PDB file of N, CA and C in Angstrom:
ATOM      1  N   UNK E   1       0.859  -1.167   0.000  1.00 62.00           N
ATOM      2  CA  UNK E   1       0.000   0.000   0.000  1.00 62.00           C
ATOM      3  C   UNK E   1       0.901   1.225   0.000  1.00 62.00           C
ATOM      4  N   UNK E   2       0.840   1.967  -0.921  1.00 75.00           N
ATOM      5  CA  UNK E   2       1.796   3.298  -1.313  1.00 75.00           C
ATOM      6  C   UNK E   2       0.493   4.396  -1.687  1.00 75.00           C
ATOM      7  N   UNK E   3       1.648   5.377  -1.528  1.00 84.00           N
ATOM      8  CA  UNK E   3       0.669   6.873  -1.777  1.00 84.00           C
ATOM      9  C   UNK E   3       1.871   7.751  -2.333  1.00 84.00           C
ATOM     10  N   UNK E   4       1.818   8.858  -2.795  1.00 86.00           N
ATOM     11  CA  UNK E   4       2.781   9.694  -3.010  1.00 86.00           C
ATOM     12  C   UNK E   4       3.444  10.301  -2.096  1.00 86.00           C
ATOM     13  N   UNK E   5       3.055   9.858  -0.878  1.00 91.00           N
ATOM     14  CA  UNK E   5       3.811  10.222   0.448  1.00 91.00           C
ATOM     15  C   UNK E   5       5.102   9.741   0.297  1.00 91.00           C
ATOM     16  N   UNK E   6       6.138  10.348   1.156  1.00 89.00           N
ATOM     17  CA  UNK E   6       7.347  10.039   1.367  1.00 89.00           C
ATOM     18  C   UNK E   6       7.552   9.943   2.939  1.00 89.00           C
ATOM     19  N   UNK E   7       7.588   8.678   3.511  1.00 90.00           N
ATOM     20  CA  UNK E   7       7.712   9.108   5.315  1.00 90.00           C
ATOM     21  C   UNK E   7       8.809   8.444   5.592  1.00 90.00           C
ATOM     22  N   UNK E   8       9.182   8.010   6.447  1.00 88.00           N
ATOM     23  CA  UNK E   8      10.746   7.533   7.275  1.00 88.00           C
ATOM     24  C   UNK E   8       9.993   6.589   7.645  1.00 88.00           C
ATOM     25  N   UNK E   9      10.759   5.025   8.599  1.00 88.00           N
ATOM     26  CA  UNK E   9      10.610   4.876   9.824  1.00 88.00           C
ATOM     27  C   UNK E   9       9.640   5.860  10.814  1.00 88.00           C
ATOM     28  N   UNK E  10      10.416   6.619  11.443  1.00 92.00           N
ATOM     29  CA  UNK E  10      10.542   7.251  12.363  1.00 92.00           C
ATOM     30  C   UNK E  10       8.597   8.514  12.278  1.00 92.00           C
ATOM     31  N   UNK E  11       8.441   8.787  11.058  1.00 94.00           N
ATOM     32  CA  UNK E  11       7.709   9.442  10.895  1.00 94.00           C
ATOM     33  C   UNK E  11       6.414   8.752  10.984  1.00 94.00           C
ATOM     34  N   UNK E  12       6.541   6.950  10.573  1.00 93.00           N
ATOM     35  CA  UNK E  12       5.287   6.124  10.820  1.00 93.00           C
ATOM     36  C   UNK E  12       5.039   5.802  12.136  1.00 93.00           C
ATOM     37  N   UNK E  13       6.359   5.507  12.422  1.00 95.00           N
ATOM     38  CA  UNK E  13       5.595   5.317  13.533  1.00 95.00           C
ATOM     39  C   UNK E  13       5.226   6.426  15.218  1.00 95.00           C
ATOM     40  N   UNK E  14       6.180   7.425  14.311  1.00 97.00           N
ATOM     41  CA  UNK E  14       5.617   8.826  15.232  1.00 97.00           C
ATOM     42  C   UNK E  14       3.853   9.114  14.974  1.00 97.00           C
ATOM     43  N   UNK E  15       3.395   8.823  13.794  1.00 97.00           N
ATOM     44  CA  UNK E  15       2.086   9.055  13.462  1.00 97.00           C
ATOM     45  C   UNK E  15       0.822   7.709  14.521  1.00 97.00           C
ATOM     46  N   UNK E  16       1.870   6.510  14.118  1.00 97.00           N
ATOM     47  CA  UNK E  16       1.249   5.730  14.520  1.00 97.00           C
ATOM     48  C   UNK E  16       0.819   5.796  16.155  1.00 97.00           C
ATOM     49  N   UNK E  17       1.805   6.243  17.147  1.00 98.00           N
ATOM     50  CA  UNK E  17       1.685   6.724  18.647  1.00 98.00           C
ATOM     51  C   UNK E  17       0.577   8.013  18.309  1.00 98.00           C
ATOM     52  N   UNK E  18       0.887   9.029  17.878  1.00 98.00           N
ATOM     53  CA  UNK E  18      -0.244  10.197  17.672  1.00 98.00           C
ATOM     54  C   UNK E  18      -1.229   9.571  17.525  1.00 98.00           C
ATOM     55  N   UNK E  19      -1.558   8.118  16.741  1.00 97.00           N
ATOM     56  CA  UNK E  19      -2.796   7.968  16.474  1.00 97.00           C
ATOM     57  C   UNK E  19      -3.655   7.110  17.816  1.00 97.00           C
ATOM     58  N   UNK E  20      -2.303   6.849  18.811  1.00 96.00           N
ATOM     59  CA  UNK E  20      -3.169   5.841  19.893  1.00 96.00           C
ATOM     60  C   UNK E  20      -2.790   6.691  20.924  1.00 96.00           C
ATOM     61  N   UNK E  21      -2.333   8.498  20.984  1.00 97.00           N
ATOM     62  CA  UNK E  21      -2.653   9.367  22.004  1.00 97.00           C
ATOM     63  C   UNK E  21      -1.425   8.265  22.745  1.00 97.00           C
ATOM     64  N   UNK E  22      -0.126   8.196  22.362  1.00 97.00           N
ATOM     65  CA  UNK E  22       1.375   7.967  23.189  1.00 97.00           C
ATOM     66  C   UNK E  22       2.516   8.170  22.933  1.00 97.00           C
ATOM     67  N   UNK E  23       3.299   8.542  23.648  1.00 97.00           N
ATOM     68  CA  UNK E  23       4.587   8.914  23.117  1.00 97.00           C
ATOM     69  C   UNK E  23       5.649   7.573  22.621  1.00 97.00           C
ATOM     70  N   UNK E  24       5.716   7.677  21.672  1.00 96.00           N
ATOM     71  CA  UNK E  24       6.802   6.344  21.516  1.00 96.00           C
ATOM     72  C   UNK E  24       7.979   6.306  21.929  1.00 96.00           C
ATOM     73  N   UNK E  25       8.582   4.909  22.064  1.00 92.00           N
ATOM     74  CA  UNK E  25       9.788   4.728  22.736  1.00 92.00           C
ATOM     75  C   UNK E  25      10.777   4.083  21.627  1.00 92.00           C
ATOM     76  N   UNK E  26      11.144   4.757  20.557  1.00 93.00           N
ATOM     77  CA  UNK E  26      11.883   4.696  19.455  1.00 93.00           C
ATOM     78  C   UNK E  26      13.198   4.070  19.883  1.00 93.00           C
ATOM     79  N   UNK E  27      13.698   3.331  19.286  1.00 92.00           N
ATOM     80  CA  UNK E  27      15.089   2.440  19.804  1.00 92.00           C
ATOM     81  C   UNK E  27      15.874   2.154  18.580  1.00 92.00           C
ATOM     82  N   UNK E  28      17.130   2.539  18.071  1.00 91.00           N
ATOM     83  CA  UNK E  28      17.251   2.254  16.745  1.00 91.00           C
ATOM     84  C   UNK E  28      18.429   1.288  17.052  1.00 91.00           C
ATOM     85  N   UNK E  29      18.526   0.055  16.228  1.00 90.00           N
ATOM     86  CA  UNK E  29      19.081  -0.676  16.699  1.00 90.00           C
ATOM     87  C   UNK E  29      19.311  -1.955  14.971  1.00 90.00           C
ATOM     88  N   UNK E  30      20.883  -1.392  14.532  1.00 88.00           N
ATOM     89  CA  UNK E  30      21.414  -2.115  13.253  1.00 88.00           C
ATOM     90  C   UNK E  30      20.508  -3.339  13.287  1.00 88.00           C
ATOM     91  N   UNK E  31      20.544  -3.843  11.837  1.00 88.00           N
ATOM     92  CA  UNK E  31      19.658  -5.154  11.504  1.00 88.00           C
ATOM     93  C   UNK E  31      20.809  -6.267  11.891  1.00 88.00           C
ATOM     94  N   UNK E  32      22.016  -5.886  11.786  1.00 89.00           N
ATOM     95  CA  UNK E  32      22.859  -7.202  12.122  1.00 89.00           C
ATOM     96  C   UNK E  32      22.339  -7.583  13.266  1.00 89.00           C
ATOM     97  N   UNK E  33      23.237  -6.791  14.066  1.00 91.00           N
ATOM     98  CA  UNK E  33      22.588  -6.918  15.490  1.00 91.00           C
ATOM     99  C   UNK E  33      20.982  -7.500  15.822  1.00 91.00           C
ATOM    100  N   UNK E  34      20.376  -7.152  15.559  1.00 90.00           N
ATOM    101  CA  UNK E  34      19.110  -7.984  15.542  1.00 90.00           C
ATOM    102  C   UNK E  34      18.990  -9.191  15.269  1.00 90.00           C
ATOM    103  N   UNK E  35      19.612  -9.576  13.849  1.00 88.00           N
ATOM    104  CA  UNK E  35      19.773 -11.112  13.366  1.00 88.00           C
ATOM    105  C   UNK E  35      20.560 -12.224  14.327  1.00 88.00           C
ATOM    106  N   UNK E  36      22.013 -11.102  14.757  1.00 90.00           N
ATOM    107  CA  UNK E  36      22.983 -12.003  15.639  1.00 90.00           C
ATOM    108  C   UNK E  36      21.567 -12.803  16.604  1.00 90.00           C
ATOM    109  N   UNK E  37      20.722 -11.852  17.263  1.00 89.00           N
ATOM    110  CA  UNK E  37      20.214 -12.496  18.408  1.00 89.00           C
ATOM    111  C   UNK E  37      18.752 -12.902  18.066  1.00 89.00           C
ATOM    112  N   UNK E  38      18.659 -12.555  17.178  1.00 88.00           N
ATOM    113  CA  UNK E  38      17.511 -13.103  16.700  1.00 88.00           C
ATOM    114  C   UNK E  38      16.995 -13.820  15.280  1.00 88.00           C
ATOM    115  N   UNK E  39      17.225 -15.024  14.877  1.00 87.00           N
ATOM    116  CA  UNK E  39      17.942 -15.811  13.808  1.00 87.00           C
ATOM    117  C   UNK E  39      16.506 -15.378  13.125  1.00 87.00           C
ATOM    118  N   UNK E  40      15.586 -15.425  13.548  1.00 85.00           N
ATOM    119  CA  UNK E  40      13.996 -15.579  12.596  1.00 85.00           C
ATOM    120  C   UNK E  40      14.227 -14.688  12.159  1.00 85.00           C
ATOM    121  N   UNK E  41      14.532 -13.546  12.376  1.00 84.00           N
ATOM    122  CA  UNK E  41      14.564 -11.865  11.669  1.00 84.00           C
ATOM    123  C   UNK E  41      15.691 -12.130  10.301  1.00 84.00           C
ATOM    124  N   UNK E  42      16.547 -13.112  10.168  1.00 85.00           N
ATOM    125  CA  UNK E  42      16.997 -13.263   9.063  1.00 85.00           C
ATOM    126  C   UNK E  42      15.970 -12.574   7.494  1.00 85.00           C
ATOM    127  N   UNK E  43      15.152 -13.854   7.542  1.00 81.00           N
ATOM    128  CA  UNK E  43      14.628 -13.385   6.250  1.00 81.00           C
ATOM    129  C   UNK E  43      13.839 -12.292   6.121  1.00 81.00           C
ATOM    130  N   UNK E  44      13.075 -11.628   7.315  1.00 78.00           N
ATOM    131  CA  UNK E  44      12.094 -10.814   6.687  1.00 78.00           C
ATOM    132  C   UNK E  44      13.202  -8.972   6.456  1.00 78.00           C
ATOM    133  N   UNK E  45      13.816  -9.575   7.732  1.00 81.00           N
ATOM    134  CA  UNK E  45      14.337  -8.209   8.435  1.00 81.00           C
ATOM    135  C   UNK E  45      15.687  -8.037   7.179  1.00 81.00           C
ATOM    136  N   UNK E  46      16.710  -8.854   7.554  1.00 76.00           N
ATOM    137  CA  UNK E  46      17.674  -8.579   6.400  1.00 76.00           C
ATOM    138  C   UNK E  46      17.783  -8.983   5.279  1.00 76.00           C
ATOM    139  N   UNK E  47      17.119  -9.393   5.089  1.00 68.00           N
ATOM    140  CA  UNK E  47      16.461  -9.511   3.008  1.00 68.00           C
ATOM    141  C   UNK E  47      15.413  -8.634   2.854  1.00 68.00           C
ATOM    142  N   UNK E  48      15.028  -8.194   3.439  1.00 68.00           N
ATOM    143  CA  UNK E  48      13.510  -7.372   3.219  1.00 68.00           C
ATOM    144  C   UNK E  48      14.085  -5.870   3.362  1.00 68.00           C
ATOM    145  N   UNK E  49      13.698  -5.681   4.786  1.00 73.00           N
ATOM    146  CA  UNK E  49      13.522  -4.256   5.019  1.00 73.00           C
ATOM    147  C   UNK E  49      14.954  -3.521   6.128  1.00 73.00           C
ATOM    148  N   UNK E  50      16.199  -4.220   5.565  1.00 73.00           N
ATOM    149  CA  UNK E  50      17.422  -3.936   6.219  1.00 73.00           C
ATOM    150  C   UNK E  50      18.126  -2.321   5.130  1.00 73.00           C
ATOM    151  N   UNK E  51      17.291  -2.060   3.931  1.00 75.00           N
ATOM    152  CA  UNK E  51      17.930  -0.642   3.442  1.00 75.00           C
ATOM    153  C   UNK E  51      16.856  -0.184   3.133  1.00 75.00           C
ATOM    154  N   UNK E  52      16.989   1.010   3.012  1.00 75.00           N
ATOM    155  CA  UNK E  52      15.703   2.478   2.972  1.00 75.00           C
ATOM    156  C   UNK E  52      15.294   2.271   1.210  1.00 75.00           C
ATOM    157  N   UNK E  53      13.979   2.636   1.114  1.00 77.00           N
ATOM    158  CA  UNK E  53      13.618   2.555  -0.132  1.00 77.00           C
ATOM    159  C   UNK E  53      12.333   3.280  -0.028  1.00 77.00           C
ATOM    160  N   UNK E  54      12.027   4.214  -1.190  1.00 79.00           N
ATOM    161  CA  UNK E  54      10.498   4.934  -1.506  1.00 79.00           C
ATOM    162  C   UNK E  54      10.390   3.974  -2.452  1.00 79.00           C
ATOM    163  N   UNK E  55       8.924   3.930  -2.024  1.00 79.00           N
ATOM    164  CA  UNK E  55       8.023   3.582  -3.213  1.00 79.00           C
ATOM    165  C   UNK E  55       7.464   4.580  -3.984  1.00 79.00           C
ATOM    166  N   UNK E  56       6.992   4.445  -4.809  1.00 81.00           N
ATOM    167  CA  UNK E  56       6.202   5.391  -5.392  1.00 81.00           C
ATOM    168  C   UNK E  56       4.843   4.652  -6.329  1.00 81.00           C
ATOM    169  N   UNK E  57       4.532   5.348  -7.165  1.00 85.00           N
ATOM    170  CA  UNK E  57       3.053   4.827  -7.809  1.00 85.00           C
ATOM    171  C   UNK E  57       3.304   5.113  -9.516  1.00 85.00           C
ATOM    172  N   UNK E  58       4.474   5.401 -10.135  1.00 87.00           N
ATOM    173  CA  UNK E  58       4.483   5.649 -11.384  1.00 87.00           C
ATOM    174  C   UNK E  58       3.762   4.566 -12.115  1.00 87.00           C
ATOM    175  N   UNK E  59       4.185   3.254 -11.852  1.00 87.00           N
ATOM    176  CA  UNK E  59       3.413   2.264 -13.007  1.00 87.00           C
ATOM    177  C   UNK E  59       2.399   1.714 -13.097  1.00 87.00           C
ATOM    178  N   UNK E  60       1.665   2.126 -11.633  1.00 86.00           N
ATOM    179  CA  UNK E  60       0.114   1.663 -11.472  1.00 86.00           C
ATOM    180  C   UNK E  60      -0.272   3.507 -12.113  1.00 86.00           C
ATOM    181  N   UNK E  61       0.341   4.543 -12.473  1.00 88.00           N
ATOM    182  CA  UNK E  61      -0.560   5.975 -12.535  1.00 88.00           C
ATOM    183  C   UNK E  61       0.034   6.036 -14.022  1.00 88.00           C
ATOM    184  N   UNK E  62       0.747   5.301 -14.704  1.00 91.00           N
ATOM    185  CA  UNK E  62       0.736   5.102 -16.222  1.00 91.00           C
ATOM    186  C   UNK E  62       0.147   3.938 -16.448  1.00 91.00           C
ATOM    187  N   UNK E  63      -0.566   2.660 -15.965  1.00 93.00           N
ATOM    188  CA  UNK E  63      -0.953   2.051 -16.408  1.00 93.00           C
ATOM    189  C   UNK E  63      -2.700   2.431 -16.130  1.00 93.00           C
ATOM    190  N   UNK E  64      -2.760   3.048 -14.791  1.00 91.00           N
ATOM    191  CA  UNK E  64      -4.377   3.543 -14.330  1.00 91.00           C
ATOM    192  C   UNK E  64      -4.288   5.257 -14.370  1.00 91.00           C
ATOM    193  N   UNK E  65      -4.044   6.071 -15.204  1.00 90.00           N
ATOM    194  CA  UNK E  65      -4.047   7.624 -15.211  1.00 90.00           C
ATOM    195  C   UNK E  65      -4.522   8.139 -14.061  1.00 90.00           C
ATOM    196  N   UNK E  66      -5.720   7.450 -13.849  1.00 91.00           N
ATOM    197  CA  UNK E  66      -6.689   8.446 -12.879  1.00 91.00           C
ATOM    198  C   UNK E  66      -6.316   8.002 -11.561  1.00 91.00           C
ATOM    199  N   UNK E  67      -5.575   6.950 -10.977  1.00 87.00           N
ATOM    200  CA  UNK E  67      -5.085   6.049 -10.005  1.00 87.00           C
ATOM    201  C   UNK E  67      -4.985   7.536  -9.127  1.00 87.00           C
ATOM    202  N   UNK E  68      -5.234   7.636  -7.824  1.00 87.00           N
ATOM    203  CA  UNK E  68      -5.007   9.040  -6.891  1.00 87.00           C
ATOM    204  C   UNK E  68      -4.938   8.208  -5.264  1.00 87.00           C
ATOM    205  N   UNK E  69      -4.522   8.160  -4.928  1.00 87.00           N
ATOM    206  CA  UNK E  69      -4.375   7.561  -3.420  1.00 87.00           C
ATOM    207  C   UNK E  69      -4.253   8.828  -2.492  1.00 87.00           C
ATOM    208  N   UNK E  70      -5.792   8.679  -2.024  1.00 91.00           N
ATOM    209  CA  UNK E  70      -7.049   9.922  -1.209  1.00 91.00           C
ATOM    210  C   UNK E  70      -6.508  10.039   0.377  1.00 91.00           C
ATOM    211  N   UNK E  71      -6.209   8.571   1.097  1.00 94.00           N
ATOM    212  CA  UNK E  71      -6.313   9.091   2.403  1.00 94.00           C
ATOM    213  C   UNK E  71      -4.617   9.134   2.783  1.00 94.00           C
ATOM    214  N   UNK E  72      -4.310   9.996   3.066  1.00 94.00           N
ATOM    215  CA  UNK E  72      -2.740  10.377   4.274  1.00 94.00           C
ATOM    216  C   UNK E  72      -2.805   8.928   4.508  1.00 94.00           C
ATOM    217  N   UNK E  73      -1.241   8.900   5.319  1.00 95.00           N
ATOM    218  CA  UNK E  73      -1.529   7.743   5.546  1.00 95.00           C
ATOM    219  C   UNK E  73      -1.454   7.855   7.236  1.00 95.00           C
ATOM    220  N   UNK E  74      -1.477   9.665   8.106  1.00 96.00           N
ATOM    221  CA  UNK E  74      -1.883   9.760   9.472  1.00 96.00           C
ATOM    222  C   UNK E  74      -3.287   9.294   9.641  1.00 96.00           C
ATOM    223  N   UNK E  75      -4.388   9.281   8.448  1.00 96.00           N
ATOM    224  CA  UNK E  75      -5.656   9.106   8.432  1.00 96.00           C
ATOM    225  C   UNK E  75      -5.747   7.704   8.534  1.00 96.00           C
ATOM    226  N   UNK E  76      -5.450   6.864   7.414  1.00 96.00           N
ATOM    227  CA  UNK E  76      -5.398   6.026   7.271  1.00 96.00           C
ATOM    228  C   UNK E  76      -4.504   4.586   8.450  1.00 96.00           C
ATOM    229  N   UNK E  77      -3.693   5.256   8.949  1.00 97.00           N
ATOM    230  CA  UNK E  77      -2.924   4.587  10.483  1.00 97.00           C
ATOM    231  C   UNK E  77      -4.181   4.327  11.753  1.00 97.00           C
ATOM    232  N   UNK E  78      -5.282   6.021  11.649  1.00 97.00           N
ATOM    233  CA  UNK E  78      -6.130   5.698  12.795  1.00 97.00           C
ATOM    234  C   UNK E  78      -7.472   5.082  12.261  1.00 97.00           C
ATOM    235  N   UNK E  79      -7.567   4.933  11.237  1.00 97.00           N
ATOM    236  CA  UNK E  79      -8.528   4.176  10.551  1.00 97.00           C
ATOM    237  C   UNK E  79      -8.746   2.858  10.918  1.00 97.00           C
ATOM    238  N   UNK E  80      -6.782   2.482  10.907  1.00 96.00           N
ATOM    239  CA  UNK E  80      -6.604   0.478  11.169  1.00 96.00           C
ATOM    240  C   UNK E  80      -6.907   0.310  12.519  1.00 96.00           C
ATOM    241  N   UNK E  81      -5.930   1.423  13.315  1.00 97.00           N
ATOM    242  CA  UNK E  81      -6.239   1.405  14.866  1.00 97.00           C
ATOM    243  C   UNK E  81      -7.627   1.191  15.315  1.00 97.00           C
ATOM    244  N   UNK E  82      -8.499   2.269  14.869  1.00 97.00           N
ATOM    245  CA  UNK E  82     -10.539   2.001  15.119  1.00 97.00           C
ATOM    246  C   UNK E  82     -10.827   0.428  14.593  1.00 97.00           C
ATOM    247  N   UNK E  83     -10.225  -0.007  13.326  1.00 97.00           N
ATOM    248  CA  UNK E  83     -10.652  -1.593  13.271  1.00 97.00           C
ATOM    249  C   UNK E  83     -10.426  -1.897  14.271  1.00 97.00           C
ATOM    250  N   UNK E  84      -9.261  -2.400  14.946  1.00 96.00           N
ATOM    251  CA  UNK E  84      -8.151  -3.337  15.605  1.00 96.00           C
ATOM    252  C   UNK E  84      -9.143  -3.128  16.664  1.00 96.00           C
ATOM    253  N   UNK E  85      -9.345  -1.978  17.091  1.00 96.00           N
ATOM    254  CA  UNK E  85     -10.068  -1.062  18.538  1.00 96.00           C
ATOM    255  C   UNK E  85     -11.601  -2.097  18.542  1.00 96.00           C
ATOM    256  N   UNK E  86     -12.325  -2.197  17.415  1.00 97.00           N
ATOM    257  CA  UNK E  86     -13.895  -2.008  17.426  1.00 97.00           C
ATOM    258  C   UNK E  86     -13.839  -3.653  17.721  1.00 97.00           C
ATOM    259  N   UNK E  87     -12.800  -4.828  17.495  1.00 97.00           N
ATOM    260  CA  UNK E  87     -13.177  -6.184  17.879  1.00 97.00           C
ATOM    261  C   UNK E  87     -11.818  -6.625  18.896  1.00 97.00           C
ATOM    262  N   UNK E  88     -12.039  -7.161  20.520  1.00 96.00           N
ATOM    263  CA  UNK E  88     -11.195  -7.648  20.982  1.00 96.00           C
ATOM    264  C   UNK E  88     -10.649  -8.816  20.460  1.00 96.00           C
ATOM    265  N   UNK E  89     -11.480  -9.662  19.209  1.00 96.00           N
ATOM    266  CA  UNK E  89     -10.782 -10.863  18.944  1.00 96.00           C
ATOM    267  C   UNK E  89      -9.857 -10.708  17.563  1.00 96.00           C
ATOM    268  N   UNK E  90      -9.587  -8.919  17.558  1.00 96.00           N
ATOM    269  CA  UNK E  90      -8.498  -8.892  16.258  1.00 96.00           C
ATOM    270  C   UNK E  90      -7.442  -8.127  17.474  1.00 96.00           C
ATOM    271  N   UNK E  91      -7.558  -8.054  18.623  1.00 94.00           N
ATOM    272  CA  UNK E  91      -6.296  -7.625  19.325  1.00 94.00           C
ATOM    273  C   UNK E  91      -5.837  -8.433  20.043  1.00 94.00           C
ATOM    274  N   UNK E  92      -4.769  -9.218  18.838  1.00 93.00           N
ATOM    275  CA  UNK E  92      -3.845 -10.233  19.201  1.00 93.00           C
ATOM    276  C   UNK E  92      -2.140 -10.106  20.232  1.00 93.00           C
ATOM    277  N   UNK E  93      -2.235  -9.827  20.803  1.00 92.00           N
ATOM    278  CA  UNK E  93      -0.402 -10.034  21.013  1.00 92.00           C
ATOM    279  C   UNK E  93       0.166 -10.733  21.677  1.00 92.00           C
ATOM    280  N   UNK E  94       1.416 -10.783  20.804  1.00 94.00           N
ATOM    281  CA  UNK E  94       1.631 -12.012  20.739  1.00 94.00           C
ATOM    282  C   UNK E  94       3.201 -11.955  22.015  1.00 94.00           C
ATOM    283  N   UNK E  95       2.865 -12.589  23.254  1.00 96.00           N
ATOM    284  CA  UNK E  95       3.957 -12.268  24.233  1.00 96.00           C
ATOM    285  C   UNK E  95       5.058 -12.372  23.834  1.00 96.00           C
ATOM    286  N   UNK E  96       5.302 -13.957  23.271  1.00 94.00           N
ATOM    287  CA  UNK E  96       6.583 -14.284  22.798  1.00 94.00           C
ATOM    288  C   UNK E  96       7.601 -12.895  21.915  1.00 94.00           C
ATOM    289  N   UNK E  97       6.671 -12.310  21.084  1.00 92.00           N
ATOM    290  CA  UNK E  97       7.338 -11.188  20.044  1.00 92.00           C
ATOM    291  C   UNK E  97       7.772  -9.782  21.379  1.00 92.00           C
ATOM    292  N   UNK E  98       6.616  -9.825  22.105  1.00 93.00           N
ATOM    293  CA  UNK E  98       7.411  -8.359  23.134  1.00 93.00           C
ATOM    294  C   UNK E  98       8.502  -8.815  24.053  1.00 93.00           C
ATOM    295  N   UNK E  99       8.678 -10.535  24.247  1.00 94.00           N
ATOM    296  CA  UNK E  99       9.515 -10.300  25.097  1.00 94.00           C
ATOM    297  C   UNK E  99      10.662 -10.882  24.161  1.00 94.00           C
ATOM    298  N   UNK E 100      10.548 -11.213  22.991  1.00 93.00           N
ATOM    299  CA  UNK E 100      12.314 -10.955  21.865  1.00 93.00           C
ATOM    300  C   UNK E 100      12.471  -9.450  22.087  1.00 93.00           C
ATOM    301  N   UNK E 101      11.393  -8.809  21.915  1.00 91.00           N
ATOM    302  CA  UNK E 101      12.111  -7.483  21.690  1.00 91.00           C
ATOM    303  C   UNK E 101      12.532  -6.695  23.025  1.00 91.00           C
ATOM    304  N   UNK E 102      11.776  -6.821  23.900  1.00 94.00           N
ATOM    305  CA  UNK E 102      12.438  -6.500  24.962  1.00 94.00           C
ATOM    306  C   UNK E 102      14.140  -7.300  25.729  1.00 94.00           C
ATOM    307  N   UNK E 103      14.404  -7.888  25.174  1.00 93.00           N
ATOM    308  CA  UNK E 103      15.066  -9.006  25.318  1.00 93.00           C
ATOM    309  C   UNK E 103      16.575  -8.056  24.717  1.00 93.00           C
ATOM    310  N   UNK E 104      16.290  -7.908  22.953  1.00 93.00           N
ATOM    311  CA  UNK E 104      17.443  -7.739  22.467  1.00 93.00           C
ATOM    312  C   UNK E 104      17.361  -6.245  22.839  1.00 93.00           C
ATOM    313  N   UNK E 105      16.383  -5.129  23.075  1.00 93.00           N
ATOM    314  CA  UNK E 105      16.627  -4.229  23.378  1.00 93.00           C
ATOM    315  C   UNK E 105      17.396  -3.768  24.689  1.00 93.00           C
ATOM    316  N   UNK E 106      17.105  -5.074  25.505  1.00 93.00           N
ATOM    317  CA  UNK E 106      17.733  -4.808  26.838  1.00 93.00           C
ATOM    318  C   UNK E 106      19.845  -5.305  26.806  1.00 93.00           C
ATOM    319  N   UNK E 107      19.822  -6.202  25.612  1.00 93.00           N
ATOM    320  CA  UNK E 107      21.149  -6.579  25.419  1.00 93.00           C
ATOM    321  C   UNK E 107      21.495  -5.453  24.844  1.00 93.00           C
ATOM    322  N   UNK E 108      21.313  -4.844  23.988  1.00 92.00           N
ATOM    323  CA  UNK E 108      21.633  -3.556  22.864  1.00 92.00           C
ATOM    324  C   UNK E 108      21.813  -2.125  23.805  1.00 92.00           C
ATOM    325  N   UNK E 109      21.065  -2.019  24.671  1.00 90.00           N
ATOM    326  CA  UNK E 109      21.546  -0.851  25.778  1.00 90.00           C
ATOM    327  C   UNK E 109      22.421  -1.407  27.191  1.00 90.00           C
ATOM    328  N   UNK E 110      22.907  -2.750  26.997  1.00 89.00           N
ATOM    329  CA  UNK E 110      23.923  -2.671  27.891  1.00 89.00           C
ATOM    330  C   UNK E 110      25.191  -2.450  26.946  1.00 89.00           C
TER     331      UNK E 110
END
C-alpha cells in the first residue's frame, strides 16, 4: 500500500503513537545486530527491510491515469487502529514477540 507520500521509519511510527494518544519509545538498533540475536529476523528483516527505499506509484498511474491515493496515511494509520479497537478478537499479542524485543533491546543498551 503506497501513496505519493514520502515518510521515514521514524515518521510512521511517530504518526502511529499520535494515532493511539502515546509517546513512543523509538530504539534504533542495526539489523545485524538484531539477526545475531535473533535468527527468525533473518529473512524478513535482512532480506527485506534492512535498506531504505520509496516507493512510489508511477506504473500503477501510467498504467491507471486516474489512479489518486485519497487518504494520508496519518488518516489512514487511525482508521486500522478504530478496526483493531472495534473487535477484541483482532487484538492479538503475541507475548513471545514483546519479550524478543524486549530481550534484544535490553542486550543492545547494555
Amino acid at each position: 500500500i503506497t501513496s505519493d507520500e514520502v515518510l521515514t521509519w521514524n515518521q510512521i511510527y511517530q504518526a502511529t503513537a499520535d494515532a493511539l494518544n502515546v509517546e513512543p519509545n523509538i530504539v534504533h538498533v542495526a539489523t545485524d545486530y538484531l539477526c545475531n540475536h535473533e535468527s527468525s529476523m533473518i529473512g524478513t528483516l535482512l532480506g527485506d527491510k534492512a535498506h531504505s527505499a520509496i516507493f512510489d506509484n508511477t506504473k500503477i498511474k501510467t498504467l491507471v491515469p486516474d489512479f489518486e491515493a485519497t487518504i494520508p496515511f496519518r488518516e489512514g494509520i487511525k482508521r486500522t487502529l478504530a478496526w483493531f479497537d472495534a473487535d477484541p478478537k483482532r487484538q492479538i499479542v503475541k507475548e513471545e514477540t514483546n519479550e524478543m524485543m524486549n530481550r534484544i533491546i535490553e542486550a543492545y543498551e547494555r
